[in-house]
Coordinates of N, CA, C and O in Angstrom, one line a residue:
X25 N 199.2 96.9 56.7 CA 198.5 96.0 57.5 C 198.8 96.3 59.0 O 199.9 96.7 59.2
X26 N 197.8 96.1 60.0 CA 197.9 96.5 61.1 C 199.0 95.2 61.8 O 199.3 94.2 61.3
X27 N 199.4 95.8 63.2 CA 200.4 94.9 64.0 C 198.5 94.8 65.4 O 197.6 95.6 65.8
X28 N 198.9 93.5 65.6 CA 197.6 93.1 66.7 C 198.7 92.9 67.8 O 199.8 92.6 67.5
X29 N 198.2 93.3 69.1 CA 199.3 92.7 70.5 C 198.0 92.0 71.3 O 196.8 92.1 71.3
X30 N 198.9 91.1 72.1 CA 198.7 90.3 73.4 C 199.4 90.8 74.2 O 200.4 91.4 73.8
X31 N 198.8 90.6 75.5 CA 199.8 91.0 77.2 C 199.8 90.1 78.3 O 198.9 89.7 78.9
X32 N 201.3 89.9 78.6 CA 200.7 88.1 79.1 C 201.5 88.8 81.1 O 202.8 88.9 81.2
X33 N 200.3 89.3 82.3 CA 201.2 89.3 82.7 C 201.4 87.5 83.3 O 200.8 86.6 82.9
X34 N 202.2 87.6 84.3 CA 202.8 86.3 84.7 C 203.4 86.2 86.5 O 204.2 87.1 86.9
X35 N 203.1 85.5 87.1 CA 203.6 85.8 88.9 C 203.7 84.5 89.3 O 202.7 83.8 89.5
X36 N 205.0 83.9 89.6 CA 205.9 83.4 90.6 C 206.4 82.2 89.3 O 206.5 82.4 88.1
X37 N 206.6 80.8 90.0 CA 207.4 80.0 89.2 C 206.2 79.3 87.9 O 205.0 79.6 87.6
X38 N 207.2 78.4 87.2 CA 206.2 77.4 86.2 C 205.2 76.7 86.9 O 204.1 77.0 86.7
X39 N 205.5 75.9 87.6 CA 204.5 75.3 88.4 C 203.6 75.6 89.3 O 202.4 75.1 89.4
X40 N 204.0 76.1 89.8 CA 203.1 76.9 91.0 C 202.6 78.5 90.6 O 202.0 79.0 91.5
X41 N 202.7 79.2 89.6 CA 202.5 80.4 88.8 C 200.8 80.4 88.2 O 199.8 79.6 88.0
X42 N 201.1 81.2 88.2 CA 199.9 81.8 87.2 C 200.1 83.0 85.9 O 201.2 83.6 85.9
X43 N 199.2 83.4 85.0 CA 199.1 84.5 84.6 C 198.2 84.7 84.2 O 197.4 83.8 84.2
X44 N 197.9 86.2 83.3 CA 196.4 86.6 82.5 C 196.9 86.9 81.3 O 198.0 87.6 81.3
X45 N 196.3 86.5 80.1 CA 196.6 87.0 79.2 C 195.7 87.7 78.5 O 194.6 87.2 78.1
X46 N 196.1 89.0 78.2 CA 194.9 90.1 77.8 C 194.9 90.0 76.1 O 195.6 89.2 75.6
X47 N 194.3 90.7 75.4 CA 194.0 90.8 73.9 C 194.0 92.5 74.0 O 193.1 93.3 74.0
X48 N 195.3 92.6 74.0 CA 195.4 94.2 74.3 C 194.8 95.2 72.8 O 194.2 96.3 73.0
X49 N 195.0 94.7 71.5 CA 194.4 95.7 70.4 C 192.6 95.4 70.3 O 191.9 96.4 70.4
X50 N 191.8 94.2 70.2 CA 190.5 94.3 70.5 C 190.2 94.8 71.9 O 189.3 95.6 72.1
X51 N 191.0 94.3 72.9 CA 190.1 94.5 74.1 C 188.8 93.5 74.7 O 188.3 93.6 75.8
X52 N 188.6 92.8 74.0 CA 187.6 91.8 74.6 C 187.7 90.6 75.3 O 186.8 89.8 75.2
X53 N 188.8 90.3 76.2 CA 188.7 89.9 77.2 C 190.4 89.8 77.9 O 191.3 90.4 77.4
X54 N 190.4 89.2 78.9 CA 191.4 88.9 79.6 C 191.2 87.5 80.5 O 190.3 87.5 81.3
X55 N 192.1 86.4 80.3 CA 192.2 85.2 80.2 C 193.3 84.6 80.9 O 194.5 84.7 80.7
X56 N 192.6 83.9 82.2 CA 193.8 82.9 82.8 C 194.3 81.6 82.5 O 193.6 80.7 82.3
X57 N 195.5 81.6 82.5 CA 196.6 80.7 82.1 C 197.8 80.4 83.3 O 198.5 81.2 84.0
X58 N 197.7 79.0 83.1 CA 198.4 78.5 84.0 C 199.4 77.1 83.5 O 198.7 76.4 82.9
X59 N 200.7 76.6 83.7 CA 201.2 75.6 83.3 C 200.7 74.2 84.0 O 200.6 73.1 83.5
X60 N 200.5 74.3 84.6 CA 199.6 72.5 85.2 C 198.2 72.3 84.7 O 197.7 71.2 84.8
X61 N 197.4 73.4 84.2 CA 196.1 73.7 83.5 C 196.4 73.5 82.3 O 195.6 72.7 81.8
X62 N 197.5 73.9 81.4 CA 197.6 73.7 80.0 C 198.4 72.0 79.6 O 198.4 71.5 78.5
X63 N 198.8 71.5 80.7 CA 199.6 70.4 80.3 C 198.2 69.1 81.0 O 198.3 67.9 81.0
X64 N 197.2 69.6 81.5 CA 195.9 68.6 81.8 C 195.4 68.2 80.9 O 196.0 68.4 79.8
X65 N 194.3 67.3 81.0 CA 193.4 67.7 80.0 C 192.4 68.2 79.9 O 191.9 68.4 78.8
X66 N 191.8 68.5 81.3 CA 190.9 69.4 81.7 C 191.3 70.9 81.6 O 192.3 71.2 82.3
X67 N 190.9 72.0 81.0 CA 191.4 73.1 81.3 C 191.1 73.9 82.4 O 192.0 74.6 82.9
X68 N 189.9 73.8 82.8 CA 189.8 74.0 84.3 C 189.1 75.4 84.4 O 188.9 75.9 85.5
X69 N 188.8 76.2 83.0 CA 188.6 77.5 83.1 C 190.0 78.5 82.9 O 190.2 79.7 83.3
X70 N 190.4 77.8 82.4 CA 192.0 78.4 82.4 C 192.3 78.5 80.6 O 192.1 77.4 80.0
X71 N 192.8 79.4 79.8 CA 193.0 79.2 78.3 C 194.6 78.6 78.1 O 195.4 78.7 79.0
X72 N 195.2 78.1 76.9 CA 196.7 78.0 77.0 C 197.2 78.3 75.4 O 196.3 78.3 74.5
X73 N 198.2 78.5 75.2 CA 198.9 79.3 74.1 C 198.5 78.5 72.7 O 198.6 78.9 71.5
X74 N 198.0 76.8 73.2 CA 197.6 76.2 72.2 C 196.1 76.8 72.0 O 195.9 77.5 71.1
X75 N 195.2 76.5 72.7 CA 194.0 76.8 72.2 C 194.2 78.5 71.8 O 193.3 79.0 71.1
X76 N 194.9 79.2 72.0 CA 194.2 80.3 71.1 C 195.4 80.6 69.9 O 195.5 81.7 69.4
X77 N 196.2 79.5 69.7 CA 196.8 79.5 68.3 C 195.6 78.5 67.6 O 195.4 78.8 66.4
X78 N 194.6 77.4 68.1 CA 194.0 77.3 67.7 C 193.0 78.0 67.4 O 192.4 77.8 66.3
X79 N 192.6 79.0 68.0 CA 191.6 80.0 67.3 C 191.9 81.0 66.0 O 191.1 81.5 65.2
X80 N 193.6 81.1 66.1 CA 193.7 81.9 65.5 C 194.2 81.3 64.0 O 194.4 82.0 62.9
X81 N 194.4 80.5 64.1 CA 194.5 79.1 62.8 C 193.1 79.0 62.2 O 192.7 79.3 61.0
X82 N 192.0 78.2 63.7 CA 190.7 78.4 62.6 C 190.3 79.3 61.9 O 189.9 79.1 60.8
X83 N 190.3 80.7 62.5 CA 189.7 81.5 62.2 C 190.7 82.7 60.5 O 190.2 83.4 59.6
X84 N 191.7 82.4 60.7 CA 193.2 82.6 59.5 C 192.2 81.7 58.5 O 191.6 82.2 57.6
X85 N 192.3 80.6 58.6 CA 192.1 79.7 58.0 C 190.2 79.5 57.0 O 190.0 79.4 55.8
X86 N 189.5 79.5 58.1 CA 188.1 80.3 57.2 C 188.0 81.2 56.5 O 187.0 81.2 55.8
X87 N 189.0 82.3 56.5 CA 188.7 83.0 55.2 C 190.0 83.5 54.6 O 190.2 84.6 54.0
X88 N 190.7 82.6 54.7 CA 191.7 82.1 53.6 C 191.0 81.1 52.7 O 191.5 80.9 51.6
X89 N 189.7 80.3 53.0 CA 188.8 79.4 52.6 C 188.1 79.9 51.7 O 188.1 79.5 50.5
X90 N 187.5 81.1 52.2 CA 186.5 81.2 51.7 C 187.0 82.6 50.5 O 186.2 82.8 49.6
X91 N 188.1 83.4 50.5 CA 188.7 84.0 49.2 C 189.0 82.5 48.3 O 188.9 82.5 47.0
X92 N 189.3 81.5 48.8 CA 190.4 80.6 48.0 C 188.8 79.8 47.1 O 188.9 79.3 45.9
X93 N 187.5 79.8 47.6 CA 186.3 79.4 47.3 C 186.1 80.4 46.0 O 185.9 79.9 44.8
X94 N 186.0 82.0 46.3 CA 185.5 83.2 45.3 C 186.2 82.7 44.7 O 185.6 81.7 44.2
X95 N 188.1 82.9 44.3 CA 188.9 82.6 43.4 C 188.3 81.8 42.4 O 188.0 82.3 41.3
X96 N 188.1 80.0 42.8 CA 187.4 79.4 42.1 C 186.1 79.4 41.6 O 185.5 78.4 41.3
X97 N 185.6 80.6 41.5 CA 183.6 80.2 41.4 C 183.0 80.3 42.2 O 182.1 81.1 42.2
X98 N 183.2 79.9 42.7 CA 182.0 79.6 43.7 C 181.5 80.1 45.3 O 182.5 80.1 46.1
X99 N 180.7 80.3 45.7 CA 179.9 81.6 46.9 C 179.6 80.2 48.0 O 178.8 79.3 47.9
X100 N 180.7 80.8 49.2 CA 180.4 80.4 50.4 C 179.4 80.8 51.1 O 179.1 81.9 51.3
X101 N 178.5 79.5 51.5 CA 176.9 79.9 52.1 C 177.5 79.7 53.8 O 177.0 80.3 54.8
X102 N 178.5 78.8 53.9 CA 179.0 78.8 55.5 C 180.2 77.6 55.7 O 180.4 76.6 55.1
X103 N 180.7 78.0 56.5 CA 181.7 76.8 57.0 C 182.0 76.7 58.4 O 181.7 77.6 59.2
X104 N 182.3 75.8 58.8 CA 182.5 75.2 60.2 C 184.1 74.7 60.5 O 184.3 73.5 60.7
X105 N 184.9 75.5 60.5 CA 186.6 75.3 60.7 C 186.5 74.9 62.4 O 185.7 75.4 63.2
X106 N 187.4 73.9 62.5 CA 188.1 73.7 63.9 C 189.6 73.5 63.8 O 190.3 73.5 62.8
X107 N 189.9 73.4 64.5 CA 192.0 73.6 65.2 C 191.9 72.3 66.0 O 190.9 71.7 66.2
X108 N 192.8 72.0 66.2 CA 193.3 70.5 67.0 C 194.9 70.8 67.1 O 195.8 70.3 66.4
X109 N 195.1 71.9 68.2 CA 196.4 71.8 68.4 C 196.9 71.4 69.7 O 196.7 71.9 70.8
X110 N 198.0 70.0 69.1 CA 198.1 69.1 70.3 C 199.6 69.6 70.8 O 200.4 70.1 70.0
X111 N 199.9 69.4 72.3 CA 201.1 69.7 73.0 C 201.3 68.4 73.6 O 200.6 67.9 74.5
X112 N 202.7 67.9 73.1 CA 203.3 66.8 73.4 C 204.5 67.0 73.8 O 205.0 68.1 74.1
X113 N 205.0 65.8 73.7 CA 206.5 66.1 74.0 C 208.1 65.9 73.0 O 208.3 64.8 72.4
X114 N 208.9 66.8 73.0 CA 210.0 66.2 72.3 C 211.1 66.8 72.6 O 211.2 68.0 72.9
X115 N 212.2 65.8 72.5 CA 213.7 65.7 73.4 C 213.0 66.1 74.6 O 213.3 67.3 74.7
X116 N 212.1 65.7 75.6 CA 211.7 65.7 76.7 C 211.5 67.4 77.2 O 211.8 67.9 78.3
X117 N 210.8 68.3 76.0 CA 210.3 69.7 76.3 C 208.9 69.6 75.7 O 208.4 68.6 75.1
X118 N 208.4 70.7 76.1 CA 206.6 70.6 75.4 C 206.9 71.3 74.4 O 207.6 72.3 74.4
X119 N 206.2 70.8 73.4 CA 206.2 71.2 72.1 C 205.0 70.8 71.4 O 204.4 69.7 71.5
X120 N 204.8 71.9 70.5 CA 203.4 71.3 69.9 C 203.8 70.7 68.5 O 204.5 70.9 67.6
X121 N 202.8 69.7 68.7 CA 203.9 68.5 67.7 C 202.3 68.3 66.4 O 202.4 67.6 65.4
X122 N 201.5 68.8 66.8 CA 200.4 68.9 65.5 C 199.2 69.7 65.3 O 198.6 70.3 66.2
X123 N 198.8 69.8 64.3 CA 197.5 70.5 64.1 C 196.5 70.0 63.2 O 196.9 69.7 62.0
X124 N 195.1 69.8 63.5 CA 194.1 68.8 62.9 C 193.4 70.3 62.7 O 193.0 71.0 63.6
X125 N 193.1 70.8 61.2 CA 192.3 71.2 60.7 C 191.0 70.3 60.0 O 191.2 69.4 59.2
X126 N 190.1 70.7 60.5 CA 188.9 70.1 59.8 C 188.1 71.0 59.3 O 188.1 72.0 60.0
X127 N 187.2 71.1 58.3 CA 186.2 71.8 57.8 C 185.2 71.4 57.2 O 185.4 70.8 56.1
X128 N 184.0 71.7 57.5 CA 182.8 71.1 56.5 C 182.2 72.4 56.1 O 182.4 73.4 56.9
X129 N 181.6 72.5 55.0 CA 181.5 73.4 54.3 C 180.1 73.5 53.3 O 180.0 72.7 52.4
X130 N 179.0 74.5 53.7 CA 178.3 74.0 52.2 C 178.6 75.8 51.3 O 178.5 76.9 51.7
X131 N 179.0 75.4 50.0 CA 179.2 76.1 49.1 C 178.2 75.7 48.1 O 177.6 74.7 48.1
X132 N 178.2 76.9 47.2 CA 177.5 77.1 45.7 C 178.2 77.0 45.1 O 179.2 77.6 45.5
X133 N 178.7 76.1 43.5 CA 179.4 76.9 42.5 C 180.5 75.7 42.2 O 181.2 75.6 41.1
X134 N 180.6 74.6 43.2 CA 182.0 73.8 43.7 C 181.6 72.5 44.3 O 181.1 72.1 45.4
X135 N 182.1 71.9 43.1 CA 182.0 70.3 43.3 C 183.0 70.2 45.0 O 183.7 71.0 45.7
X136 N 182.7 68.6 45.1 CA 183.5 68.0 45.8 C 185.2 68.2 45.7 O 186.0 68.4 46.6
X137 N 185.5 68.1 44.0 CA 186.8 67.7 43.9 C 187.2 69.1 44.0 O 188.3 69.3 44.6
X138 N 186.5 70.7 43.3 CA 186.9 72.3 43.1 C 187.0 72.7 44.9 O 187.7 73.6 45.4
X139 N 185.8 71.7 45.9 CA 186.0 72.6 47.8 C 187.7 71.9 47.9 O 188.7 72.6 47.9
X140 N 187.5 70.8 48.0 CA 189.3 70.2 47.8 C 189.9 70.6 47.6 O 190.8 70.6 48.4
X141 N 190.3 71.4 46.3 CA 191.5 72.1 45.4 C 191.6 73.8 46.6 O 192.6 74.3 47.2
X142 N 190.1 74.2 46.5 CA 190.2 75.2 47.5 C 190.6 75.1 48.9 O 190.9 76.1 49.6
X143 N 190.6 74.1 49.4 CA 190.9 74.3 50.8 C 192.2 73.3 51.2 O 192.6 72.9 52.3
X144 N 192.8 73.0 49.9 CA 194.1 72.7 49.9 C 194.8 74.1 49.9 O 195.2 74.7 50.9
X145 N 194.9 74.7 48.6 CA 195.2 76.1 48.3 C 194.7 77.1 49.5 O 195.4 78.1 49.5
X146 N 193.9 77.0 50.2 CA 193.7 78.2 51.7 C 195.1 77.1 52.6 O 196.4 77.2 52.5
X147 N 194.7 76.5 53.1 CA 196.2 75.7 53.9 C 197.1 76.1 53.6 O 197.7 76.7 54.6
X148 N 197.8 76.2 52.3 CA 199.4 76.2 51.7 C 199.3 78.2 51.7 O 200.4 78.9 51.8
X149 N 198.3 78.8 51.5 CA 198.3 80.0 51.8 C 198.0 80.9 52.9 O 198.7 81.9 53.2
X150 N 196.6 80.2 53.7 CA 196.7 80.7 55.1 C 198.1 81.6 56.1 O 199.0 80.9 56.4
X151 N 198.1 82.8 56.4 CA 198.8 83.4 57.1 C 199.5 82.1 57.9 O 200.4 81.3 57.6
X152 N 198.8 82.1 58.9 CA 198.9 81.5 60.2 C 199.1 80.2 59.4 O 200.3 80.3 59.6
X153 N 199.0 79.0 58.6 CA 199.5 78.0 58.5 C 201.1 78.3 57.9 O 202.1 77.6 58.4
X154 N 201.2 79.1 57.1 CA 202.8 79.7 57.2 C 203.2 79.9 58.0 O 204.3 79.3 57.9
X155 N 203.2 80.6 59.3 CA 203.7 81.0 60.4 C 204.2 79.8 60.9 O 205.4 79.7 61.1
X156 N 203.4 78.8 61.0 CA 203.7 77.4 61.9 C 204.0 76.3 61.0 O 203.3 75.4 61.3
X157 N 204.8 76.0 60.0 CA 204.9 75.4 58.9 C 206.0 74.8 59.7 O 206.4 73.9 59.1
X158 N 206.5 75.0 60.7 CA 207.5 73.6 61.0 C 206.7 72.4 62.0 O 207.1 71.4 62.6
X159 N 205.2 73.1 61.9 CA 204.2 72.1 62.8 C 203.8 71.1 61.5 O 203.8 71.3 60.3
X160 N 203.4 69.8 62.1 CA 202.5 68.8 61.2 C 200.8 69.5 61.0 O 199.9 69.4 61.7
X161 N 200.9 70.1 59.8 CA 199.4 70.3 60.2 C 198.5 69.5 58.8 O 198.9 69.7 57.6
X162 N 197.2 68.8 59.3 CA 196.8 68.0 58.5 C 195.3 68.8 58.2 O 194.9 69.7 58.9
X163 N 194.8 68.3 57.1 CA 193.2 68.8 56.5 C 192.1 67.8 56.4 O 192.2 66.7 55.9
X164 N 191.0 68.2 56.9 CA 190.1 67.1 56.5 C 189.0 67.7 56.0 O 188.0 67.8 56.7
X165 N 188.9 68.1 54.9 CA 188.0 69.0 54.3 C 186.7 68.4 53.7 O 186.8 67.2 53.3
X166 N 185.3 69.2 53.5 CA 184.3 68.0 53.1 C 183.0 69.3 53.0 O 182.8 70.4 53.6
X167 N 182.5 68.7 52.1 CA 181.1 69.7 51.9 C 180.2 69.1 52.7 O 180.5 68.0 53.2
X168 N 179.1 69.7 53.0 CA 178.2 69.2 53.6 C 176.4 69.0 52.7 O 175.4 68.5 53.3

């Protein structure tokens, strides 16, 4: 399996700083990040280390879904994954203290209770939800 890299450069302090962070193995873009933009709640046009762990959760996570769907029967016609990763605080540092997975989903093949079983089993298997297993991360899964 391949290794993917990021490139983060970075200039002057936390507060007053900036940086870009590139997607150096695709190549498709390069992205400003800044610490007073990621701790807003506006982002400002600015991306932060949460939202593209959230990208990379939902998107881990959809087709961890959608093998964990084949396994049981049944043929994914589409799904709609989101990330909800929040940065709070603890012992007074930033820390990301959760993650709200949601998904709605219409499948063939799979009741209510067999999308459930499946997209419990993509969570506890998902790459990326392993990775971050010392995060709270919750499911709200649902056919459509």
């Amino acid at each position: 399996m391949p290794t993917r890299t990021a490139r983060t450069a970075w200039n002057g302090s936390l507060q007053e700083g900036s940086g870009q962070v590139e997607l150096s193995s695709s190549k498709v873009g390069t992205f400003d990040v800044s610490f007073p933009k990621r701790a807003a709640e506006e982002a400002g046009g600015t991306t932060s280390p949460e939202e593209l762990i959230a990208a990379a959760h939902s998107s881990c996570y959809a087709m961890a879904l959608s093998s964990e769907i084949g396994k049981a029967g049944g043929t994914t016609q589409s799904l709609e994954v989101s990330a909800d990763v929040t940065l709070g605080q603890q012992d007074g540092a930033p820390t990301i203290t959760g993650i709200a997975l949601t998904v709605r989903g219409e499948v063939d093949g799979l009741d209510a209770a067999g999308f459930d079983k499946a997209a419990q089993a993509a969570k506890a298997g998902c790459p990326v939800s392993k990775a971050l297993a010392a995060v709270d991360i919750t499911l709200d899964a649902s056919l459509v």
